[in-house]
Amino acid sequence: MTHNSIIYVLIAWVIVFAVAKVSKLDKHGFEIKPYSLTYKNQNVQLILSRILNRTQRATRIFSNTSVVLGFVMMGAAFWYLASNLSNFFVKPESFAEMTVLIPGVTIQSSANIAYFLLSVPIVLVIHEGAHGIVATLEKIKIKTGGFAVFIALFAGFVEPDEEEFVKAKKISRLRVIGAGATSNVLFSFIIAGLLIFNPSFALIMPDPIRSVFYHEPLGVPIVSVMEGSGAEKAGLQKDDIINAIDGNSVLLPQDFAKIKLKPGDTAMVSLIRDGKPLQIPVVVTASKDDPQKGMLGILRAALPSYQPVVPYYIHWSPEVFMFLLWLWMLSFFIGIFNMLPLPILDGGKFVHTIIEKKVSEKVLKGAMLSLYSVTFILFGLNIALSAVKSGFITI
């Protein structure tokens, strides 16, 4: 965690705490402490009932779907962790680094912290609201609902009547438990629909899915052009997409390493500018680090540029695109990984509900403990090996 990140987070919390105190929010259902701000509303059931009255048929379909998707998401989370762990040893280049997302610790950019703080409340409202509305459908009383802020960590909650929840049918409880994660994943699909076919969105898609929506990479974009370099004198521009140098194909960033440039030579650079192919001769200059090594004088992107199958998409501003990207990322991964069978996650409650009363209490505890241990080890190894490969990941 950087010094600046700590300062930003603490300043933001001090402002929130001060506003809460001055506004006397404690008289309106808030509990204010130096390290947390909690809000509870006892009228949540009434609000949920009004929503249910207008959406009862759709909610019934959603609640049944959430049971099926609960199994699917749990399986998907296990498959991802297991296959990613296998990749570390068998196919290292395909290993995807993972991190536990903690604001200010794993997020060091003030802009990304802002996107995170804006996205999390939306994700939590959708998640907990889905739990609550399905519980209402299943005639399970909701005592309170609300949210809590622990400096830079958020938590949302809908608190059902524990006695009614335990007495409810097993299928009713499974519907309630699975609803939260299902709502997040379905919401992430809506966000993906707003971002799909945008070339920037292609960069975070896994290869099998990316090939459905995008053609092969066009080349590698130029991020910036160095002042006084051969590239600047030749007229290369930011956002030009280089696809070949001296007839050598450049589709991926690593392709640059295959091309040997000598100071004083003239390299023929093939590129795409505003959709039009161009060929521009560039005088190669000496590298500042190694005078024997030539360079064009550009800073290239770390990822290639893709052409969408359907070249029509919403041209979001960079700020809106990043906000939607964070909203998609948090919705999808919170939904999927929330179904992992761990004690604090919905997945643990889901499995417990399925096998309880089918075995003795002793066997149930042993089975759950074993499952928790396997899941924790699998998840922990992915995090640990990510740190081994790339250090602690920051965003």
XYZ file of C-alpha atoms in Angstrom:
395
model
C 0.000 0.000 0.000
C 1.547 3.284 -1.019
C 1.763 6.305 1.229
C -0.496 8.333 -1.103
C -3.127 5.578 -1.183
C -3.299 5.535 2.611
C -3.701 9.298 2.695
C -6.488 9.294 0.050
C -8.425 6.558 1.830
C -8.089 8.137 5.269
C -9.017 11.623 4.026
C -12.107 10.224 2.319
C -13.112 8.378 5.501
C -12.565 11.436 7.719
C -14.850 13.458 5.412
C -17.552 10.763 5.498
C -17.298 10.452 9.280
C -17.424 14.226 9.794
C -20.446 14.671 7.497
C -22.250 11.832 9.280
C -21.606 13.427 12.677
C -22.525 16.969 11.654
C -25.683 15.764 9.893
C -26.659 13.792 13.022
C -27.336 10.694 10.953
C -27.513 8.621 14.135
C -31.076 9.942 14.537
C -32.058 8.447 11.188
C -31.094 4.797 11.608
C -27.319 5.172 11.301
C -24.809 3.812 13.776
C -21.651 5.927 13.646
C -18.285 4.721 14.956
C -14.744 5.961 14.269
C -14.090 2.932 12.058
C -17.562 2.217 10.611
C -20.885 3.624 9.471
C -23.883 1.274 9.556
C -27.429 1.908 8.366
C -30.412 -0.317 9.181
C -33.941 0.092 7.848
C -36.827 -1.893 9.311
C -39.182 -0.973 6.452
C -37.268 -2.964 3.844
C -39.994 -5.641 3.772
C -42.583 -3.049 2.724
C -40.367 -1.756 -0.093
C -39.630 -5.292 -1.304
C -43.326 -6.228 -1.198
C -44.195 -3.299 -3.450
C -41.523 -4.346 -5.939
C -42.715 -7.966 -5.777
C -46.317 -6.986 -6.513
C -45.192 -5.641 -9.898
C -42.683 -8.368 -10.729
C -44.038 -11.528 -9.125
C -44.049 -13.717 -12.228
C -40.566 -12.617 -13.323
C -39.291 -13.010 -9.747
C -40.645 -16.561 -9.585
C -38.785 -17.476 -12.790
C -35.656 -15.733 -11.488
C -35.804 -17.529 -8.127
C -36.026 -20.956 -9.759
C -33.246 -20.066 -12.176
C -31.018 -18.965 -9.281
C -30.983 -22.516 -7.866
C -29.747 -23.972 -11.154
C -27.263 -21.144 -11.708
C -26.044 -21.575 -8.137
C -24.643 -24.978 -9.083
C -23.333 -23.646 -12.404
C -21.520 -20.707 -10.793
C -20.025 -22.886 -8.079
C -18.743 -25.292 -10.706
C -17.419 -22.427 -12.832
C -15.524 -20.948 -9.877
C -13.948 -24.307 -9.015
C -13.077 -24.992 -12.662
C -11.435 -21.596 -13.050
C -9.320 -21.921 -9.903
C -8.278 -25.494 -10.686
C -7.473 -24.873 -14.369
C -5.624 -21.657 -13.566
C -3.558 -23.481 -10.957
C -2.763 -26.178 -13.521
C -1.696 -23.513 -16.032
C 0.944 -22.207 -13.631
C 2.843 -25.499 -13.950
C 1.785 -26.740 -17.410
C 1.154 -23.563 -19.428
C 2.705 -20.635 -17.509
C 1.944 -18.037 -20.207
C -1.802 -18.672 -19.704
C -1.710 -18.348 -15.908
C -3.934 -15.429 -14.853
C -2.695 -13.496 -11.830
C -5.260 -13.016 -9.082
C -5.493 -10.617 -6.198
C -7.741 -10.010 -3.233
C -9.350 -6.680 -4.077
C -8.786 -4.287 -1.158
C -9.152 -0.535 -1.807
C -5.922 1.349 -1.216
C -3.933 -1.874 -0.963
C -4.532 -3.526 -4.326
C -5.841 -0.305 -5.924
C -3.153 2.364 -6.032
C -4.649 4.682 -8.647
C -6.898 7.411 -7.251
C -9.072 7.157 -10.391
C -9.519 3.395 -9.921
C -10.343 3.907 -6.245
C -13.100 6.302 -7.339
C -14.488 3.800 -9.871
C -14.380 1.084 -7.211
C -16.186 3.207 -4.620
C -18.889 4.146 -7.128
C -19.412 0.571 -8.345
C -19.471 -1.363 -5.078
C -22.693 0.162 -3.650
C -24.542 -0.627 -6.899
C -23.296 -4.227 -6.870
C -24.276 -4.653 -3.202
C -27.755 -3.166 -3.625
C -28.458 -5.558 -6.503
C -27.053 -8.545 -4.584
C -28.842 -7.930 -1.299
C -32.002 -6.687 -2.988
C -32.254 -9.998 -4.852
C -31.881 -11.941 -1.580
C -34.611 -9.799 -0.031
C -37.164 -9.890 -2.832
C -36.895 -13.671 -3.228
C -37.207 -14.101 0.561
C -40.359 -11.996 0.407
C -41.661 -14.183 -2.424
C -41.021 -17.253 -0.265
C -42.952 -15.672 2.667
C -39.816 -15.287 4.789
C -39.941 -12.150 6.936
C -37.179 -9.556 6.525
C -36.269 -7.938 9.835
C -33.892 -5.241 8.592
C -31.820 -4.270 5.611
C -29.025 -1.796 5.093
C -25.335 -1.312 4.521
C -22.099 -0.802 6.422
C -18.914 1.061 5.536
C -15.677 0.052 7.292
C -13.333 2.902 6.259
C -12.796 1.662 2.674
C -14.662 -1.651 2.741
C -18.362 -1.982 1.970
C -20.909 -4.524 3.109
C -24.595 -4.755 2.321
C -27.111 -6.927 4.112
C -30.721 -8.061 4.155
C -31.440 -9.753 7.464
C -34.215 -12.368 7.288
C -35.960 -13.650 10.374
C -33.644 -16.513 11.302
C -36.391 -18.689 12.752
C -38.583 -18.357 9.649
C -35.626 -18.953 7.359
C -34.668 -22.199 9.148
C -38.274 -23.436 9.048
C -38.703 -22.629 5.350
C -38.599 -25.402 2.747
C -35.158 -26.372 1.516
C -35.930 -25.246 -2.033
C -37.075 -21.858 -0.696
C -33.808 -21.367 1.160
C -31.783 -22.374 -1.893
C -33.700 -19.832 -3.973
C -32.962 -17.076 -1.481
C -29.273 -17.979 -1.168
C -28.658 -18.303 -4.904
C -30.523 -15.107 -5.804
C -27.739 -12.712 -4.800
C -24.978 -14.171 -6.957
C -27.371 -14.811 -9.838
C -28.522 -11.181 -9.876
C -24.893 -9.992 -10.009
C -23.984 -12.244 -12.918
C -27.136 -11.363 -14.884
C -26.450 -7.673 -14.267
C -22.887 -8.155 -15.511
C -24.319 -9.534 -18.774
C -26.346 -6.344 -19.190
C -23.203 -4.241 -18.666
C -21.286 -6.462 -21.083
C -24.003 -5.766 -23.657
C -23.219 -2.061 -23.350
C -19.491 -2.671 -23.797
C -19.448 -5.487 -26.336
C -17.723 -4.874 -29.668
C -15.711 -2.042 -28.132
C -12.072 -2.892 -29.016
C -10.961 -1.998 -25.490
C -13.330 -4.581 -23.986
C -11.695 -7.291 -26.100
C -8.485 -6.949 -24.094
C -10.008 -8.508 -20.970
C -11.948 -11.290 -22.670
C -10.647 -14.878 -22.503
C -9.466 -16.205 -25.865
C -12.326 -18.662 -26.593
C -14.984 -15.967 -26.041
C -13.001 -13.175 -27.701
C -12.827 -15.053 -30.997
C -16.640 -14.997 -31.212
C -16.892 -11.209 -31.074
C -13.593 -10.051 -32.569
C -11.367 -10.833 -35.527
C -7.641 -11.509 -35.152
C -5.561 -8.585 -33.756
C -5.051 -5.697 -36.164
C -1.683 -4.793 -34.715
C -0.234 -2.839 -31.800
C -1.341 0.760 -31.092
C 1.079 3.624 -30.492
C 0.592 5.163 -27.045
C 2.924 8.119 -27.602
C 5.656 9.362 -29.951
C 9.006 10.509 -28.553
C 9.961 14.095 -29.254
C 12.750 14.479 -31.830
C 12.662 10.793 -32.795
C 12.538 9.328 -36.287
C 8.902 8.387 -35.651
C 7.953 11.999 -34.917
C 9.792 13.313 -37.968
C 8.117 10.706 -40.171
C 4.686 11.697 -38.901
C 3.716 8.669 -36.805
C 0.884 9.543 -34.450
C -0.686 8.405 -31.201
C -3.332 5.681 -31.800
C -1.753 4.587 -35.101
C -1.866 0.779 -35.205
C 1.423 -0.779 -36.378
C 0.915 -4.116 -38.139
C 4.271 -4.641 -39.876
C 7.854 -3.347 -39.954
C 10.012 -4.031 -43.004
C 7.525 -6.701 -44.087
C 7.682 -8.496 -40.729
C 4.187 -8.978 -39.280
C 3.447 -7.193 -36.002
C 0.177 -8.400 -34.490
C 1.196 -8.775 -30.845
C 3.505 -6.664 -28.634
C 6.017 -9.516 -28.393
C 6.459 -9.416 -32.184
C 8.560 -6.248 -31.803
C 11.304 -8.329 -30.167
C 11.747 -10.310 -33.412
C 12.593 -7.193 -35.433
C 16.191 -5.942 -35.366
C 16.614 -2.250 -36.144
C 19.979 -0.573 -36.795
C 20.624 3.138 -36.184
C 20.701 5.075 -39.440
C 18.627 2.569 -41.423
C 15.212 3.423 -42.791
C 12.429 1.098 -41.658
C 9.191 0.799 -43.627
C 6.393 0.899 -41.075
C 2.974 -0.424 -42.129
C 0.124 0.901 -40.016
C -3.584 1.605 -39.847
C -4.759 5.169 -39.213
C -8.474 5.928 -38.947
C -9.211 2.631 -40.684
C -6.910 3.305 -43.649
C -3.665 1.358 -44.313
C -0.499 3.436 -44.687
C 3.191 2.762 -45.231
C 5.582 5.300 -43.765
C 9.412 5.224 -43.950
C 10.999 5.975 -40.556
C 14.673 6.747 -39.974
C 15.885 4.541 -37.132
C 17.638 6.368 -34.287
C 19.984 5.012 -31.641
C 18.582 3.847 -28.339
C 19.561 5.963 -25.342
C 20.311 2.827 -23.349
C 22.316 1.073 -26.072
C 23.770 3.151 -28.984
C 24.220 -0.052 -31.033
C 20.501 -0.754 -30.857
C 18.003 1.075 -33.077
C 14.546 2.349 -32.192
C 11.614 3.985 -33.959
C 10.927 6.368 -31.101
C 7.477 5.225 -29.997
C 5.883 3.956 -26.836
C 3.696 1.018 -27.829
C 0.662 -0.378 -26.035
C 1.091 -3.470 -23.895
C -1.825 -5.162 -25.660
C -2.906 -5.478 -29.312
C -5.863 -3.775 -30.976
C -8.793 -5.934 -32.038
C -11.378 -5.408 -34.763
C -14.951 -6.279 -33.692
C -17.015 -8.641 -35.832
C -19.774 -6.015 -35.731
C -18.084 -2.604 -36.098
C -20.961 -0.757 -34.429
C -20.733 -0.024 -30.739
C -21.383 2.773 -28.291
C -18.455 5.176 -28.173
C -18.333 5.776 -24.435
C -16.080 8.473 -23.050
C -12.949 6.994 -21.365
C -14.334 7.834 -17.900
C -17.731 6.217 -18.527
C -16.085 3.193 -20.162
C -13.835 2.637 -17.133
C -16.760 3.008 -14.714
C -18.817 0.461 -16.683
C -15.782 -1.823 -16.876
C -15.388 -1.753 -13.094
C -19.127 -2.318 -12.678
C -18.964 -5.314 -15.017
C -15.840 -6.735 -13.388
C -17.117 -6.475 -9.813
C -20.607 -7.748 -10.687
C -19.332 -10.781 -12.572
C -16.536 -11.897 -10.277
C -18.361 -11.141 -7.018
C -21.262 -13.182 -8.348
C -19.172 -16.148 -9.481
C -16.764 -16.327 -6.561
C -19.474 -15.657 -3.992
C -20.716 -19.162 -4.782
C -17.464 -20.763 -3.629
C -18.166 -22.996 -0.607
C -16.531 -20.916 2.121
C -18.101 -20.070 5.522
C -18.580 -16.346 4.859
C -19.889 -16.755 1.284
C -23.267 -17.779 -0.125
C -21.707 -20.914 -1.573
C -21.046 -22.279 1.909
C -24.668 -21.726 2.938
C -25.838 -23.225 -0.357
C -23.961 -26.521 0.136
C -24.849 -26.670 3.845
C -28.546 -26.316 3.005
C -28.361 -29.107 0.431
C -26.760 -31.762 2.626
C -28.150 -30.888 6.067
C -30.610 -33.378 7.580
C -29.384 -36.000 5.100
C -26.443 -36.928 7.321
C -25.666 -36.726 11.024
C -24.532 -33.444 12.529
C -21.045 -34.837 13.046
C -20.727 -35.969 9.417
C -22.152 -32.638 8.237
C -19.542 -30.659 10.169
C -16.730 -32.889 8.916
C -17.889 -32.680 5.306
C -18.253 -28.895 5.418
C -14.868 -28.446 7.075
C -13.207 -30.618 4.421
C -14.909 -28.701 1.626
C -13.952 -25.353 3.170
C -10.340 -26.503 3.479
C -10.081 -27.652 -0.146
C -11.648 -24.419 -1.403
C -9.444 -22.233 0.782
C -6.275 -24.065 -0.319
C -7.269 -23.816 -3.987
C -8.056 -20.115 -3.705
C -5.021 -19.401 -1.539
C -2.623 -21.133 -3.952
C -3.907 -19.013 -6.845
C -3.247 -15.845 -4.828
C 0.142 -17.054 -3.570
C 1.407 -18.183 -6.980
C 0.252 -14.871 -8.470
C 2.473 -13.122 -5.934
C 5.347 -15.467 -6.790
C 5.011 -14.732 -10.508
C 4.357 -10.992 -10.464
C 4.621 -9.783 -6.887
C 1.630 -8.249 -5.162
C -0.752 -7.140 -7.905
C -1.984 -3.573 -7.897
C -4.554 -1.892 -10.090
